[in-house]
mmCIF file of C-alpha atoms in Angstrom:
data_model
loop_
_atom_site.group_PDB
_atom_site.id
_atom_site.type_symbol
_atom_site.label_atom_id
_atom_site.label_comp_id
_atom_site.label_asym_id
_atom_site.label_seq_id
_atom_site.Cartn_x
_atom_site.Cartn_y
_atom_site.Cartn_z
ATOM 1 C CA MET A 917 -67.589 -49.053 -10.369
ATOM 2 C CA LYS A 918 -64.294 -49.977 -8.784
ATOM 3 C CA ALA A 919 -62.537 -48.819 -11.921
ATOM 4 C CA TYR A 920 -64.048 -45.352 -11.554
ATOM 5 C CA LEU A 921 -63.095 -45.310 -7.872
ATOM 6 C CA TYR A 922 -59.480 -46.215 -8.636
ATOM 7 C CA LEU A 923 -59.391 -43.600 -11.370
ATOM 8 C CA ALA A 924 -60.716 -40.901 -9.028
ATOM 9 C CA ILE A 925 -58.123 -41.798 -6.379
ATOM 10 C CA ALA A 926 -55.341 -41.693 -8.957
ATOM 11 C CA VAL A 927 -56.421 -38.277 -10.205
ATOM 12 C CA TRP A 928 -56.621 -36.968 -6.631
ATOM 13 C CA LEU A 929 -53.129 -38.241 -5.863
ATOM 14 C CA LEU A 930 -51.813 -36.447 -8.931
ATOM 15 C CA ILE A 931 -53.385 -33.069 -8.240
ATOM 16 C CA ALA A 932 -53.185 -33.071 -4.428
ATOM 17 C CA PRO A 933 -49.544 -31.836 -4.237
ATOM 18 C CA PHE A 934 -50.365 -28.939 -6.565
ATOM 19 C CA ASN A 935 -53.416 -28.043 -4.520
ATOM 20 C CA MET A 936 -51.318 -28.091 -1.343
ATOM 21 C CA LEU A 937 -48.605 -25.991 -3.018
ATOM 22 C CA SER A 938 -51.097 -23.424 -4.262
ATOM 23 C CA ALA A 939 -52.655 -23.338 -0.825
ATOM 24 C CA GLN A 940 -49.332 -22.237 0.698
ATOM 25 C CA GLN A 941 -49.323 -18.472 1.131
ATOM 26 C CA ALA A 942 -47.019 -15.908 2.659
ATOM 27 C CA VAL A 943 -47.603 -15.317 6.349
ATOM 28 C CA ILE A 944 -48.021 -11.664 7.336
ATOM 29 C CA LEU A 945 -47.045 -11.142 10.972
ATOM 30 C CA SER A 946 -48.475 -8.601 13.379
ATOM 31 C CA GLU A 947 -47.086 -5.060 13.400
ATOM 32 C CA GLN A 948 -43.817 -4.489 15.235
ATOM 33 C CA TYR A 949 -41.234 -1.695 15.421
ATOM 34 C CA ALA A 950 -37.626 -1.512 14.296
ATOM 35 C CA THR A 951 -35.456 0.953 16.219
ATOM 36 C CA VAL A 952 -32.911 2.458 13.817
ATOM 37 C CA ASN A 953 -30.479 5.361 14.021
ATOM 38 C CA LEU A 954 -30.705 7.439 10.831
ATOM 39 C CA GLN A 955 -27.685 9.434 9.663
ATOM 40 C CA SER A 956 -26.709 11.279 6.511
ATOM 41 C CA ASP A 957 -23.723 13.071 5.055
ATOM 42 C CA PRO A 958 -24.245 15.982 5.086
ATOM 43 C CA SER A 959 -26.632 15.898 8.032
ATOM 44 C CA GLY A 960 -29.991 17.657 8.256
ATOM 45 C CA ALA A 961 -31.912 15.385 5.878
ATOM 46 C CA LYS A 962 -35.584 14.439 6.086
ATOM 47 C CA VAL A 963 -36.453 10.747 5.878
ATOM 48 C CA TYR A 964 -39.674 9.266 4.496
ATOM 49 C CA TYR A 965 -41.113 5.757 4.756
ATOM 50 C CA ASN A 966 -44.095 4.731 2.640
ATOM 51 C CA GLY A 967 -44.605 8.391 1.788
ATOM 52 C CA LYS A 968 -44.756 9.446 5.447
ATOM 53 C CA LEU A 969 -42.220 11.675 7.179
ATOM 54 C CA ILE A 970 -40.527 9.693 9.960
ATOM 55 C CA CYS A 971 -37.509 11.962 10.569
ATOM 56 C CA THR A 972 -37.420 15.758 10.291
ATOM 57 C CA SER A 973 -33.642 16.066 10.468
ATOM 58 C CA THR A 974 -30.777 13.581 10.597
ATOM 59 C CA PRO A 975 -29.176 12.317 12.757
ATOM 60 C CA ALA A 976 -32.073 10.840 14.720
ATOM 61 C CA THR A 977 -33.192 7.551 16.231
ATOM 62 C CA VAL A 978 -36.652 6.463 15.126
ATOM 63 C CA GLN A 979 -38.999 3.521 15.527
ATOM 64 C CA ILE A 980 -40.195 2.264 12.154
ATOM 65 C CA PRO A 981 -43.397 0.181 12.053
ATOM 66 C CA TYR A 982 -43.269 -2.977 9.949
ATOM 67 C CA ARG A 983 -45.185 -6.201 9.399
ATOM 68 C CA GLY A 984 -42.826 -9.086 8.728
ATOM 69 C CA THR A 985 -43.554 -11.337 5.755
ATOM 70 C CA VAL A 986 -42.636 -15.032 5.878
ATOM 71 C CA MET A 987 -42.628 -16.624 2.448
ATOM 72 C CA PRO A 988 -43.787 -20.226 1.847
ATOM 73 C CA GLY A 989 -41.329 -22.980 1.058
ATOM 74 C CA LYS A 990 -40.060 -26.405 1.951
ATOM 75 C CA LYS A 991 -38.374 -27.017 5.285
ATOM 76 C CA LYS A 992 -35.210 -28.284 3.634
ATOM 77 C CA ASN A 993 -34.858 -24.937 1.844
ATOM 78 C CA VAL A 994 -35.116 -22.885 5.007
ATOM 79 C CA ASN A 995 -32.149 -20.595 4.163
ATOM 80 C CA GLU A 996 -33.543 -19.748 0.762
ATOM 81 C CA ARG A 997 -36.982 -19.148 2.273
ATOM 82 C CA MET A 998 -35.594 -16.846 4.948
ATOM 83 C CA TYR A 999 -33.701 -14.915 2.281
ATOM 84 C CA ARG A 1000 -36.895 -14.384 0.265
ATOM 85 C CA SER A 1001 -38.736 -13.457 3.450
ATOM 86 C CA ALA A 1002 -36.106 -10.855 4.333
ATOM 87 C CA GLU A 1003 -36.374 -9.344 0.848
ATOM 88 C CA ALA A 1004 -40.171 -9.225 1.137
ATOM 89 C CA SER A 1005 -39.954 -7.582 4.589
ATOM 90 C CA SER A 1006 -37.333 -4.956 3.682
ATOM 91 C CA ILE A 1007 -37.889 -1.309 4.615
ATOM 92 C CA HIS A 1008 -37.279 1.336 1.926
ATOM 93 C CA LEU A 1009 -36.282 4.768 3.239
ATOM 94 C CA ILE A 1010 -36.108 7.954 1.162
ATOM 95 C CA PHE A 1011 -33.589 10.640 2.246
ATOM 96 C CA VAL A 1012 -34.337 14.205 1.133
ATOM 97 C CA LYS A 1013 -32.159 17.323 1.513
ATOM 98 C CA ASP A 1014 -32.364 20.656 -0.278
ATOM 99 C CA GLY A 1015 -29.728 21.048 -2.963
ATOM 100 C CA TYR A 1016 -29.093 17.312 -3.322
ATOM 101 C CA PRO A 1017 -30.788 14.539 -5.309
ATOM 102 C CA GLN A 1018 -32.954 12.364 -3.061
ATOM 103 C CA GLY A 1019 -31.595 8.919 -2.260
ATOM 104 C CA GLU A 1020 -32.868 5.585 -1.049
ATOM 105 C CA GLU A 1021 -31.546 3.208 1.582
ATOM 106 C CA VAL A 1022 -32.970 -0.303 2.019
ATOM 107 C CA LEU A 1023 -33.011 -1.989 5.419
ATOM 108 C CA THR A 1024 -33.075 -5.780 5.231
ATOM 109 C CA PRO A 1025 -33.616 -7.859 8.379
ATOM 110 C CA THR A 1026 -32.031 -11.090 9.484
ATOM 111 C CA ILE A 1027 -34.815 -13.612 10.190
ATOM 112 C CA THR A 1028 -34.474 -16.589 12.497
ATOM 113 C CA GLU A 1029 -37.097 -19.247 13.168
ATOM 114 C CA GLU A 1030 -37.498 -20.815 16.589
ATOM 115 C CA LYS A 1031 -40.383 -23.096 17.587
ATOM 116 C CA LYS A 1032 -42.562 -21.815 14.753
ATOM 117 C CA SER A 1033 -41.900 -18.218 15.799
ATOM 118 C CA TYR A 1034 -39.986 -15.739 13.659
ATOM 119 C CA PHE A 1035 -37.571 -13.167 15.017
ATOM 120 C CA PHE A 1036 -36.499 -10.115 12.963
ATOM 121 C CA THR A 1037 -33.148 -8.438 13.646
ATOM 122 C CA TRP A 1038 -32.679 -5.074 11.914
ATOM 123 C CA PRO A 1039 -29.537 -3.003 11.327
ATOM 124 C CA LYS A 1040 -29.016 -0.632 14.247
ATOM 125 C CA SER A 1041 -28.092 2.303 12.030
ATOM 126 C CA VAL A 1042 -28.087 3.423 8.420
ATOM 127 C CA ILE A 1043 -26.023 6.197 6.811
ATOM 128 C CA HIS A 1044 -26.949 7.823 3.527
ATOM 129 C CA GLU A 1045 -24.239 9.741 1.675
ATOM 130 C CA PHE A 1046 -25.644 12.313 -0.706
ATOM 131 C CA PRO A 1047 -23.724 12.574 -3.979
ATOM 132 C CA GLN A 1048 -21.743 15.801 -3.985
ATOM 133 C CA ASP A 1049 -20.625 17.462 -7.160
ATOM 134 C CA LYS A 1050 -17.069 18.682 -7.294
ATOM 135 C CA GLN A 1051 -18.000 22.344 -7.327
ATOM 136 C CA ARG A 1052 -20.269 22.193 -4.272
ATOM 137 C CA ALA A 1053 -17.678 20.261 -2.240
ATOM 138 C CA ALA A 1054 -14.871 22.611 -3.240
ATOM 139 C CA TYR A 1055 -16.777 25.756 -2.251
ATOM 140 C CA ARG A 1056 -17.861 24.210 1.045
ATOM 141 C CA ASN A 1057 -14.250 23.285 1.911
ATOM 142 C CA ASP A 1058 -12.917 26.630 0.697
ATOM 143 C CA PRO A 1059 -15.518 29.419 1.006
ATOM 144 C CA SER A 1060 -12.936 32.063 0.077
ATOM 145 C CA MET A 1061 -12.793 30.750 -3.490
ATOM 146 C CA PRO A 1062 -14.427 33.212 -5.936
ATOM 147 C CA LYS A 1063 -17.599 31.987 -7.634
ATOM 148 C CA GLY A 1064 -16.947 30.381 -10.981
ATOM 149 C CA ALA A 1065 -13.209 30.050 -10.282
ATOM 150 C CA LEU A 1066 -13.174 26.299 -9.653
ATOM 151 C CA ASP A 1067 -12.848 25.296 -13.297
ATOM 152 C CA GLU A 1068 -10.489 28.123 -14.257
ATOM 153 C CA ARG A 1069 -6.950 27.170 -15.247
ATOM 154 C CA VAL A 1070 -4.159 29.454 -16.424
ATOM 155 C CA THR A 1071 -3.261 28.470 -19.990
ATOM 156 C CA ARG A 1072 -1.726 30.109 -23.021
ATOM 157 C CA ASP A 1073 -4.890 29.286 -24.982
ATOM 158 C CA ASN A 1074 -6.957 31.492 -22.690
ATOM 159 C CA ALA A 1075 -4.409 34.036 -21.558
ATOM 160 C CA GLY A 1076 -5.562 36.709 -19.141
ATOM 161 C CA ARG A 1077 -9.112 35.365 -18.806
ATOM 162 C CA THR A 1078 -8.938 33.708 -15.371
ATOM 163 C CA SER A 1079 -9.572 35.216 -11.929
ATOM 164 C CA LEU A 1080 -6.039 34.210 -10.929
ATOM 165 C CA GLU A 1081 -4.490 36.274 -13.694
ATOM 166 C CA ARG A 1082 -6.707 39.232 -12.845
ATOM 167 C CA THR A 1083 -5.746 39.104 -9.151
ATOM 168 C CA ILE A 1084 -3.066 41.759 -8.676
ATOM 169 C CA LEU A 1085 -0.471 41.115 -5.984
ATOM 170 C CA ARG A 1086 2.104 43.419 -4.447
ATOM 171 C CA TRP A 1087 5.642 42.082 -4.789
ATOM 172 C CA TYR A 1088 8.040 43.803 -2.403
ATOM 173 C CA PHE A 1089 11.545 42.735 -1.387
ATOM 174 C CA ASP A 1090 14.347 44.595 0.329
ATOM 175 C CA SER A 1091 17.687 43.678 1.842
ATOM 176 C CA TYR A 1092 20.532 45.011 3.904
ATOM 177 C CA PRO A 1093 22.759 45.924 2.307
ATOM 178 C CA GLN A 1094 20.676 46.845 -0.703
ATOM 179 C CA GLY A 1095 21.598 46.171 -4.295
ATOM 180 C CA ALA A 1096 21.136 42.391 -4.103
ATOM 181 C CA ARG A 1097 19.871 40.585 -7.195
ATOM 182 C CA ILE A 1098 16.485 38.860 -6.885
ATOM 183 C CA PHE A 1099 15.512 35.638 -8.656
ATOM 184 C CA TRP A 1100 12.281 33.633 -8.464
ATOM 185 C CA ARG A 1101 11.072 30.212 -9.550
ATOM 186 C CA VAL A 1102 8.041 27.936 -9.244
ATOM 187 C CA ILE A 1103 8.221 24.831 -7.043
ATOM 188 C CA SER A 1104 5.262 22.506 -7.555
ATOM 189 C CA SER A 1105 4.042 19.463 -5.652
ATOM 190 C CA VAL A 1106 1.707 18.673 -8.561
ATOM 191 C CA PRO A 1107 4.073 18.629 -11.544
ATOM 192 C CA ASP A 1108 1.458 16.975 -13.761
ATOM 193 C CA GLU A 1109 -0.605 20.175 -13.489
ATOM 194 C CA VAL A 1110 1.952 22.900 -12.721
ATOM 195 C CA LYS A 1111 5.521 22.512 -13.896
ATOM 196 C CA ASN A 1112 8.592 23.444 -11.871
ATOM 197 C CA THR A 1113 10.581 26.256 -13.439
ATOM 198 C CA ASN A 1114 14.147 27.476 -13.506
ATOM 199 C CA GLU A 1115 15.240 30.671 -11.763
ATOM 200 C CA VAL A 1116 14.184 33.895 -13.461
ATOM 201 C CA TRP A 1117 15.715 37.284 -12.708
ATOM 202 C CA LEU A 1118 13.202 39.633 -11.076
ATOM 203 C CA GLY A 1119 15.174 42.774 -10.206
ATOM 204 C CA SER A 1120 17.362 44.218 -7.465
ATOM 205 C CA THR A 1121 16.617 45.260 -3.909
ATOM 206 C CA PRO A 1122 14.745 47.344 -3.049
ATOM 207 C CA PHE A 1123 12.099 45.948 -5.384
ATOM 208 C CA GLU A 1124 8.393 46.824 -5.472
ATOM 209 C CA GLU A 1125 5.915 45.999 -8.174
ATOM 210 C CA THR A 1126 2.277 44.978 -8.675
ATOM 211 C CA ARG A 1127 1.795 41.948 -10.856
ATOM 212 C CA SER A 1128 -0.424 38.882 -11.224
ATOM 213 C CA PHE A 1129 0.382 35.188 -11.351
ATOM 214 C CA ASN A 1130 0.880 33.886 -14.861
ATOM 215 C CA ILE A 1131 1.811 30.344 -13.871
ATOM 216 C CA GLN A 1132 0.756 27.824 -16.502
ATOM 217 C CA GLY A 1133 -1.628 25.163 -15.196
ATOM 218 C CA LEU A 1134 -2.405 27.028 -11.968
ATOM 219 C CA THR A 1135 -5.915 26.757 -10.467
ATOM 220 C CA TYR A 1136 -7.429 27.843 -7.169
ATOM 221 C CA GLU A 1137 -7.633 24.196 -6.191
ATOM 222 C CA ASN A 1138 -3.962 23.317 -6.816
ATOM 223 C CA SER A 1139 -2.552 26.680 -5.729
ATOM 224 C CA ARG A 1140 -2.053 25.264 -2.222
ATOM 225 C CA ASP A 1141 0.417 22.788 -3.703
ATOM 226 C CA VAL A 1142 2.508 25.417 -5.486
ATOM 227 C CA GLN A 1143 5.214 27.638 -4.001
ATOM 228 C CA ILE A 1144 7.193 30.647 -5.173
ATOM 229 C CA GLU A 1145 10.855 30.584 -4.185
ATOM 230 C CA ILE A 1146 12.596 33.942 -3.928
ATOM 231 C CA LYS A 1147 16.402 33.904 -3.931
ATOM 232 C CA VAL A 1148 18.593 36.940 -3.149
ATOM 233 C CA LYS A 1149 22.248 37.100 -4.222
ATOM 234 C CA ARG A 1150 24.961 39.702 -3.592
ATOM 235 C CA LYS A 1151 28.675 39.415 -4.082
ATOM 236 C CA GLY A 1152 30.466 38.847 -0.802
ATOM 237 C CA TYR A 1153 27.294 37.636 0.958
ATOM 238 C CA ILE A 1154 25.666 34.281 1.477
ATOM 239 C CA ASP A 1155 22.769 33.541 -0.853
ATOM 240 C CA GLN A 1156 19.386 33.515 0.871
ATOM 241 C CA ASN A 1157 16.072 32.143 -0.286
ATOM 242 C CA LYS A 1158 12.499 32.060 1.045
ATOM 243 C CA ARG A 1159 9.413 30.217 -0.152
ATOM 244 C CA PHE A 1160 5.842 31.495 -0.301
ATOM 245 C CA ASN A 1161 2.691 29.422 -0.703
ATOM 246 C CA VAL A 1162 0.810 30.629 -3.758
ATOM 247 C CA ARG A 1163 -2.658 30.263 -2.249
ATOM 248 C CA GLN A 1164 -1.616 32.193 0.845
ATOM 249 C CA ALA A 1165 -0.102 34.887 -1.342
ATOM 250 C CA ILE A 1166 -3.358 35.145 -3.316
ATOM 251 C CA ASP A 1167 -5.397 35.499 -0.129
ATOM 252 C CA GLN A 1168 -3.021 38.158 1.251
ATOM 253 C CA GLN A 1169 -2.565 39.743 -2.198
ATOM 254 C CA GLU A 1170 1.090 40.197 -1.412
ATOM 255 C CA ILE A 1171 4.490 38.547 -1.500
ATOM 256 C CA SER A 1172 7.011 40.488 0.538
ATOM 257 C CA SER A 1173 10.044 39.921 2.691
ATOM 258 C CA PHE A 1174 13.223 41.500 4.023
ATOM 259 C CA PHE A 1175 16.606 39.777 3.696
ATOM 260 C CA ASP A 1176 19.309 40.556 6.247
ATOM 261 C CA LEU A 1177 22.359 39.453 4.287
ATOM 262 C CA ILE A 1178 25.265 37.742 6.005
ATOM 263 C CA LYS A 1179 28.824 38.287 4.837
ATOM 264 C CA GLN A 1180 30.790 35.331 3.581
ATOM 265 C CA ASP A 1181 33.987 34.405 5.398
ATOM 266 C CA GLU A 1182 37.066 35.458 3.494
ATOM 267 C CA ASP A 1183 38.390 31.913 3.705
ATOM 268 C CA SER A 1184 35.241 30.539 2.099
ATOM 269 C CA GLU A 1185 35.525 33.112 -0.719
ATOM 270 C CA GLU A 1186 38.989 31.891 -1.534
#
């Protein structure tokens, strides 16, 4: 009889820890609210939590209901247990805006334990940045850009097919005295895309002509970084030059200027 008693005690001692471990369950706390400022870029997004609309338009400050979850674990592993508890208690928010793919932001609390009570500290704000394709961002920053022109680039392989090449500009230059020779060249701040060029003879003052830009590598996007330099030369007068921003010239559909030439000193001519 004693043998059976000892055997029963031994079996109980073996399985008791497993029974205690299996008896440990996550503790679900009572409902509380997290106050969070919701923002998005661009603004005006709707925000959903558990399928329910909690924000009609960002930015906004909302109170999000939650029930904290405290996971079981040994006291010596308190940091690991709080980490798992924070993951289990996280709040998943869905940001929705027309024209953009919906996105998710996860709020994870910091949990502290004090006298068998648990305190949840949530981030005060969350910002969701919607992915923006290059074309949408470019048109928003530059609404004057023609539709479909973003990916156009002036090349010899596709000569005359771009909006830039079909945009006709008025070129007009005059001087006093007249009869000065006119030269022009390209000055680029993005030489990897648009090359600098040497001076090319254009004509003599007065000069008027309608022509387009046939600058290799030019796009609407990099046209702000490209300039046209106009130089006027006449014997006995000081050379003069002016620079014109290509994008500004496209918008105005004109490059024009008047040069009031200044005589050289006779001593300097010698």
